[in-house]
Coordinates of N, CA and C in Angstrom, one line a residue:
M1 N 17.0 -19.8 -6.0 CA 15.2 -20.1 -6.0 C 15.0 -20.2 -4.5
A2 N 13.7 -19.6 -4.3 CA 13.2 -19.8 -2.9 C 11.7 -20.2 -2.9
V3 N 11.3 -20.8 -1.7 CA 9.9 -21.1 -1.6 C 9.6 -20.1 -0.4
N4 N 8.6 -19.0 -0.5 CA 8.3 -18.2 0.5 C 7.0 -18.6 1.0
V5 N 6.6 -18.2 2.2 CA 5.3 -18.1 2.7 C 4.5 -16.8 2.5
Y6 N 3.3 -16.6 1.7 CA 2.4 -15.4 1.5 C 1.5 -15.6 2.5
L7 N 1.3 -14.2 3.4 CA 0.3 -14.5 4.0 C -0.7 -13.2 3.6
N8 N -2.1 -13.4 3.6 CA -3.1 -12.7 3.3 C -3.7 -12.2 4.5
F9 N -4.1 -10.6 4.3 CA -5.0 -10.1 5.5 C -6.2 -9.3 5.0
N10 N -7.2 -9.1 5.6 CA -8.4 -8.4 5.4 C -8.2 -7.0 5.8
G11 N -7.6 -6.2 5.3 CA -7.5 -4.9 5.2 C -6.8 -4.2 6.6
N12 N -6.2 -5.3 7.1 CA -5.1 -4.9 8.3 C -3.5 -5.3 8.2
C13 N -3.3 -5.2 6.7 CA -1.9 -5.9 6.7 C -1.0 -5.2 7.2
R14 N -1.1 -3.8 7.0 CA -0.1 -2.6 7.3 C 0.4 -2.9 8.7
E15 N -0.9 -3.0 9.4 CA -0.6 -3.2 10.9 C 0.1 -4.5 11.3
A16 N 0.0 -5.6 10.8 CA 0.5 -6.9 10.7 C 1.8 -6.6 10.4
V17 N 2.3 -6.1 9.3 CA 3.6 -6.0 8.8 C 4.4 -5.2 9.8
E18 N 4.0 -4.2 10.2 CA 4.6 -3.3 11.3 C 4.8 -4.0 12.7
F19 N 3.8 -4.6 13.2 CA 3.7 -5.8 14.3 C 5.0 -6.7 13.9
Y20 N 5.0 -7.2 13.0 CA 6.0 -8.3 13.0 C 7.2 -7.7 12.8
A21 N 7.4 -6.6 11.9 CA 8.8 -6.0 12.2 C 9.4 -5.6 13.6
D22 N 8.5 -5.4 14.3 CA 8.9 -4.8 15.7 C 9.1 -5.8 16.5
V23 N 8.1 -7.2 16.4 CA 8.4 -8.3 17.3 C 9.9 -9.1 16.8
F24 N 10.4 -8.8 15.4 CA 11.3 -9.9 15.2 C 12.5 -8.9 14.8
G25 N 12.3 -7.6 15.3 CA 13.5 -6.6 15.1 C 14.0 -6.4 13.8
T26 N 13.1 -6.6 12.7 CA 13.9 -6.9 11.3 C 13.9 -5.1 10.9
E27 N 14.3 -4.7 9.6 CA 14.6 -3.6 9.0 C 12.9 -3.3 9.1
Q28 N 12.8 -1.8 8.7 CA 11.6 -1.1 8.4 C 11.0 -1.7 6.9
P29 N 9.7 -2.2 7.1 CA 9.3 -2.7 6.0 C 9.1 -1.9 4.8
Q30 N 9.2 -2.1 3.4 CA 8.8 -1.4 2.5 C 7.3 -2.0 1.9
I31 N 6.5 -0.9 1.9 CA 5.2 -1.6 1.8 C 4.6 -0.7 0.7
M32 N 4.2 -1.5 -0.2 CA 3.4 -1.1 -1.7 C 2.0 -1.2 -1.5
S33 N 1.3 -0.1 -1.6 CA -0.1 -0.4 -1.6 C -0.7 -0.4 -3.2
F34 N -1.9 -0.9 -3.1 CA -2.4 -1.3 -4.6 C -2.6 0.1 -5.4
G35 N -2.6 1.4 -4.6 CA -2.5 2.6 -4.9 C -1.4 3.2 -5.8
D36 N -0.3 2.4 -5.3 CA 1.0 2.9 -5.7 C 1.3 2.1 -7.2
G37 N 0.6 1.2 -7.5 CA 0.9 0.6 -9.1 C 0.4 1.5 -10.0
P38 N 0.8 1.2 -11.4 CA 0.5 2.0 -12.4 C -0.8 1.8 -12.6
P39 N -1.6 2.9 -12.8 CA -3.0 2.9 -13.2 C -3.3 2.0 -14.4
N40 N -4.4 1.2 -14.4 CA -4.8 0.5 -15.8 C -6.3 0.8 -16.2
P41 N -6.3 1.7 -17.2 CA -8.0 2.1 -17.7 C -8.8 1.1 -17.7
E42 N -8.4 -0.3 -18.0 CA -9.3 -1.6 -18.2 C -9.9 -1.9 -16.9
Y43 N -8.9 -1.7 -15.8 CA -9.6 -2.1 -14.6 C -9.4 -1.0 -13.5
P44 N -10.2 0.1 -13.6 CA -9.8 1.2 -12.5 C -10.1 0.8 -11.2
L45 N -9.0 1.3 -10.4 CA -8.9 0.9 -9.3 C -10.1 1.6 -8.2
P46 N -10.9 0.5 -7.3 CA -11.7 0.9 -6.6 C -11.0 2.0 -5.4
E47 N -11.9 3.2 -5.0 CA -11.2 4.0 -4.0 C -10.9 3.3 -2.6
E48 N -11.9 2.2 -2.1 CA -11.4 1.6 -1.1 C -10.3 0.7 -1.2
A49 N -9.4 0.4 -2.2 CA -8.6 -0.6 -2.7 C -6.9 0.3 -2.4
K50 N -7.2 1.6 -2.6 CA -5.8 2.6 -2.9 C -5.0 2.3 -1.8
H51 N -5.6 2.3 -0.5 CA -4.5 2.3 0.8 C -4.2 0.9 1.2
L52 N -5.0 -0.1 0.5 CA -4.4 -1.7 0.9 C -3.4 -1.8 0.4
V53 N -2.7 -2.9 1.2 CA -1.3 -3.6 0.8 C -1.2 -4.3 -0.2
M54 N -0.7 -4.0 -1.3 CA -0.4 -4.9 -2.4 C 0.6 -6.0 -2.2
H55 N 1.7 -5.5 -1.5 CA 3.1 -6.4 -1.3 C 4.0 -5.7 -0.5
A56 N 4.2 -6.7 0.7 CA 5.5 -6.1 1.5 C 6.2 -7.6 1.8
R57 N 7.4 -7.4 2.3 CA 8.0 -8.3 2.5 C 9.1 -8.1 3.7
L58 N 9.4 -9.3 4.5 CA 10.4 -9.0 5.7 C 11.4 -10.0 5.4
T59 N 12.3 -10.2 6.0 CA 13.3 -11.3 6.4 C 13.2 -11.6 8.0
I60 N 12.8 -12.8 8.1 CA 12.6 -12.9 9.7 C 13.4 -14.4 9.8
S61 N 14.4 -14.1 10.6 CA 15.4 -15.2 11.0 C 15.9 -15.9 9.6
G62 N 16.3 -15.3 8.7 CA 16.7 -15.6 7.4 C 15.9 -16.3 6.5
S63 N 14.1 -16.0 6.7 CA 13.3 -16.5 5.6 C 12.9 -15.0 5.5
N64 N 12.1 -15.3 3.9 CA 11.4 -14.3 3.4 C 10.0 -14.6 3.7
V65 N 9.3 -13.6 4.4 CA 7.9 -13.5 4.8 C 7.3 -12.6 3.8
M66 N 6.1 -12.9 3.0 CA 5.6 -11.6 2.1 C 4.1 -11.8 2.7
F67 N 3.5 -10.4 2.5 CA 2.3 -10.1 2.8 C 1.4 -9.4 2.0
S68 N 0.1 -9.4 2.0 CA -0.9 -8.6 1.1 C -2.1 -8.6 2.0
D69 N -3.0 -7.4 1.6 CA -4.4 -7.7 2.0 C -5.2 -8.2 0.5
T70 N -6.0 -8.8 1.0 CA -6.9 -9.3 -0.2 C -7.8 -8.0 -0.8
F71 N -8.1 -8.2 -1.9 CA -8.4 -6.9 -2.9 C -9.9 -6.9 -2.5
P72 N -10.6 -6.0 -2.4 CA -12.0 -5.6 -2.1 C -12.9 -6.6 -3.2
G73 N -13.7 -7.5 -2.3 CA -14.5 -8.3 -3.1 C -14.0 -9.7 -3.2
M74 N -12.7 -10.0 -3.1 CA -12.1 -11.1 -3.1 C -12.1 -12.0 -1.7
P75 N -12.4 -13.4 -1.6 CA -12.9 -14.0 -0.7 C -11.7 -14.0 0.3
F76 N -12.0 -13.8 1.5 CA -11.1 -14.2 2.5 C -11.4 -15.1 3.7
V77 N -10.5 -16.0 4.0 CA -11.1 -17.0 4.9 C -9.8 -17.5 6.0
V78 N -9.9 -17.0 7.3 CA -9.1 -17.1 8.1 C -8.7 -18.5 8.2
G79 N -7.4 -19.0 8.4 CA -6.8 -20.3 8.0 C -6.4 -20.6 6.7
N80 N -7.3 -19.9 5.8 CA -6.9 -20.2 4.3 C -5.9 -19.2 3.7
N81 N -5.6 -18.3 4.5 CA -4.9 -17.0 3.8 C -3.4 -17.4 3.8
V82 N -2.9 -18.4 3.4 CA -1.4 -18.5 3.6 C -1.1 -19.1 1.9
S83 N -0.5 -19.0 1.1 CA -0.1 -19.7 -0.3 C 1.5 -19.5 0.1
L84 N 2.0 -20.4 -0.7 CA 3.4 -20.8 -1.1 C 4.1 -20.0 -2.2
A85 N 5.1 -19.2 -2.3 CA 5.5 -18.4 -3.3 C 6.7 -18.7 -4.0
I86 N 6.9 -19.4 -5.6 CA 8.0 -19.8 -5.8 C 8.4 -18.4 -6.3
V87 N 9.9 -18.2 -6.2 CA 10.5 -16.8 -6.7 C 11.7 -17.4 -7.3
T88 N 12.1 -17.5 -8.6 CA 13.3 -18.1 -9.3 C 13.5 -17.0 -10.6
N89 N 14.9 -17.3 -10.7 CA 15.2 -16.6 -11.9 C 15.4 -17.8 -13.2
D90 N 15.1 -18.9 -12.9 CA 15.1 -19.9 -14.0 C 13.6 -20.1 -14.5
L91 N 13.2 -19.3 -15.7 CA 12.0 -19.3 -16.5 C 11.6 -20.6 -17.0
K92 N 12.5 -21.3 -17.5 CA 12.0 -23.0 -17.9 C 11.2 -23.7 -16.9
N93 N 12.2 -23.6 -15.6 CA 11.4 -24.4 -14.4 C 10.2 -23.5 -14.1
L94 N 10.4 -22.5 -13.9 CA 9.1 -21.8 -13.1 C 7.6 -22.1 -14.3
E95 N 7.8 -22.2 -15.7 CA 7.1 -22.4 -16.6 C 6.3 -23.9 -16.6
N96 N 7.4 -24.7 -16.5 CA 7.2 -26.3 -16.1 C 6.5 -26.5 -14.9
W97 N 6.9 -25.9 -13.8 CA 6.0 -26.4 -12.7 C 4.8 -25.7 -12.4
F98 N 4.6 -24.3 -13.3 CA 3.3 -24.1 -13.2 C 2.3 -24.9 -14.1
H99 N 3.0 -25.0 -15.2 CA 1.5 -25.9 -16.1 C 1.7 -27.4 -15.4
K100 N 2.5 -28.1 -14.6 CA 2.4 -29.4 -13.9 C 1.5 -29.0 -12.8
L101 N 1.5 -28.0 -12.2 CA 0.4 -27.7 -10.8 C -0.7 -27.3 -11.5
K102 N -1.3 -26.9 -12.6 CA -2.4 -26.7 -13.1 C -3.4 -27.9 -13.6
V103 N -2.5 -29.0 -13.5 CA -3.4 -30.1 -14.0 C -4.3 -30.6 -13.1
D104 N -5.7 -30.5 -13.6 CA -6.4 -30.9 -12.4 C -6.8 -29.8 -11.1
G105 N -6.0 -28.5 -11.4 CA -6.3 -27.6 -10.5 C -7.0 -26.5 -11.0
K106 N -7.0 -25.1 -10.3 CA -7.8 -24.2 -10.9 C -6.4 -22.9 -10.9
V107 N -6.8 -22.5 -12.4 CA -5.8 -21.3 -12.3 C -6.5 -20.0 -11.9
S108 N -5.9 -19.3 -11.0 CA -6.3 -17.9 -10.5 C -5.9 -16.6 -11.5
M109 N -4.7 -16.8 -11.9 CA -3.9 -16.0 -12.9 C -3.1 -16.9 -13.8
E110 N -3.2 -17.0 -15.0 CA -2.3 -17.6 -16.1 C -1.0 -16.6 -15.7
L111 N 0.3 -17.6 -16.2 CA 1.6 -16.8 -16.3 C 1.4 -15.8 -17.4
Q112 N 1.6 -14.6 -16.9 CA 1.6 -13.2 -17.8 C 2.8 -12.3 -17.2
E113 N 2.9 -11.4 -17.9 CA 3.7 -10.2 -17.7 C 3.0 -9.3 -16.9
T114 N 3.4 -8.7 -15.6 CA 3.0 -7.9 -14.8 C 4.0 -6.5 -14.8
F115 N 3.6 -5.7 -14.0 CA 4.4 -4.2 -13.9 C 5.6 -4.8 -13.4
W116 N 5.8 -5.8 -12.4 CA 6.8 -6.1 -11.5 C 7.6 -7.4 -12.0
S117 N 7.2 -8.0 -13.1 CA 7.9 -9.5 -13.4 C 7.3 -9.8 -14.8
K118 N 8.4 -10.5 -15.4 CA 8.2 -10.7 -16.5 C 7.1 -12.1 -16.6
R119 N 6.8 -12.9 -15.7 CA 6.3 -14.0 -15.8 C 5.5 -13.8 -14.4
Y120 N 4.2 -14.1 -14.0 CA 4.0 -14.4 -12.6 C 2.6 -14.9 -12.8
G121 N 2.1 -15.8 -12.0 CA 0.9 -16.6 -12.0 C 0.5 -17.4 -10.8
Q122 N -0.8 -17.4 -10.6 CA -1.4 -18.3 -9.2 C -2.1 -19.0 -9.9
I123 N -2.0 -20.3 -8.7 CA -2.9 -21.6 -9.3 C -3.1 -22.2 -7.7
T124 N -4.2 -23.0 -7.8 CA -4.5 -23.7 -6.9 C -4.8 -25.0 -7.2
D125 N -3.9 -25.8 -6.7 CA -3.6 -27.1 -7.3 C -4.4 -28.1 -6.8
K126 N -4.7 -29.3 -7.3 CA -5.5 -30.1 -7.0 C -5.9 -30.7 -5.7
F127 N -4.9 -30.3 -4.7 CA -4.9 -30.6 -3.3 C -5.6 -29.6 -2.5
G128 N -5.9 -28.5 -3.1 CA -6.2 -27.0 -2.4 C -5.0 -26.2 -2.0
I129 N -3.8 -26.4 -2.5 CA -2.6 -25.8 -2.1 C -2.6 -24.6 -2.9
E130 N -2.5 -23.1 -2.7 CA -2.3 -22.0 -3.3 C -0.9 -21.9 -3.6
W131 N -0.8 -21.8 -4.9 CA 0.8 -21.4 -5.3 C 0.8 -19.8 -6.1
Q132 N 2.1 -19.2 -5.6 CA 2.4 -18.0 -6.8 C 3.6 -18.2 -7.3
F133 N 3.5 -17.9 -8.5 CA 4.8 -17.9 -9.1 C 5.6 -16.7 -9.8
N134 N 6.7 -16.4 -9.4 CA 7.2 -15.0 -9.6 C 8.6 -15.1 -10.2
Y135 N 8.9 -14.6 -11.6 CA 9.9 -14.8 -12.2 C 10.9 -13.4 -11.6
E136 N 12.5 -13.6 -11.4 CA 13.1 -12.6 -10.9 C 14.3 -12.5 -11.8
E137 N 14.8 -11.5 -12.2 CA 16.1 -11.5 -12.9 C 17.2 -12.0 -11.9
N138 N 18.5 -12.4 -12.7 CA 19.6 -12.8 -11.9 C 20.0 -11.9 -10.8
D139 N 19.8 -10.6 -11.0 CA 20.5 -10.0 -9.9 C 19.6 -9.8 -8.7
G140 N 18.3 -10.6 -8.6 CA 17.5 -10.8 -7.6 C 16.3 -9.5 -7.5
S141 N 16.3 -8.6 -8.5 CA 15.3 -8.0 -8.5 C 14.2 -8.2 -9.4
P142 N 13.0 -7.7 -9.1 CA 12.1 -8.4 -9.9 C 12.5 -8.0 -11.7
A143 N 11.4 -8.8 -12.5 CA 11.7 -8.5 -14.1 C 11.4 -7.3 -14.1

């Protein structure tokens, strides 16, 4: 299991990821844009979102740092654009932690299956800390 920092940007994530990869001499980042995901007819993707970064990850000095752009229309506040991401292959713990943190907090996305994971969810806890929960299979790849 890992707790990773997740940084959000306001349309300039690709530039930031490439900059940090250069600064820290990491591998070339693999960048997934919102347009790379499978289409969902119930939620058509706005044209301005297609090129924005949905997810990227760098390993910096042994730590995973993850990145994304905020989706068009979602709030972006400099200084509040950091969340903690729980990445684990222990589904029971993931569900337990999620349900405990949501007490008196605000659920942004209930735990649910996504195209990258069998369980993913987002919460802002009662102290205002944003958490993301992501289940990974034992081999380290998303479910």
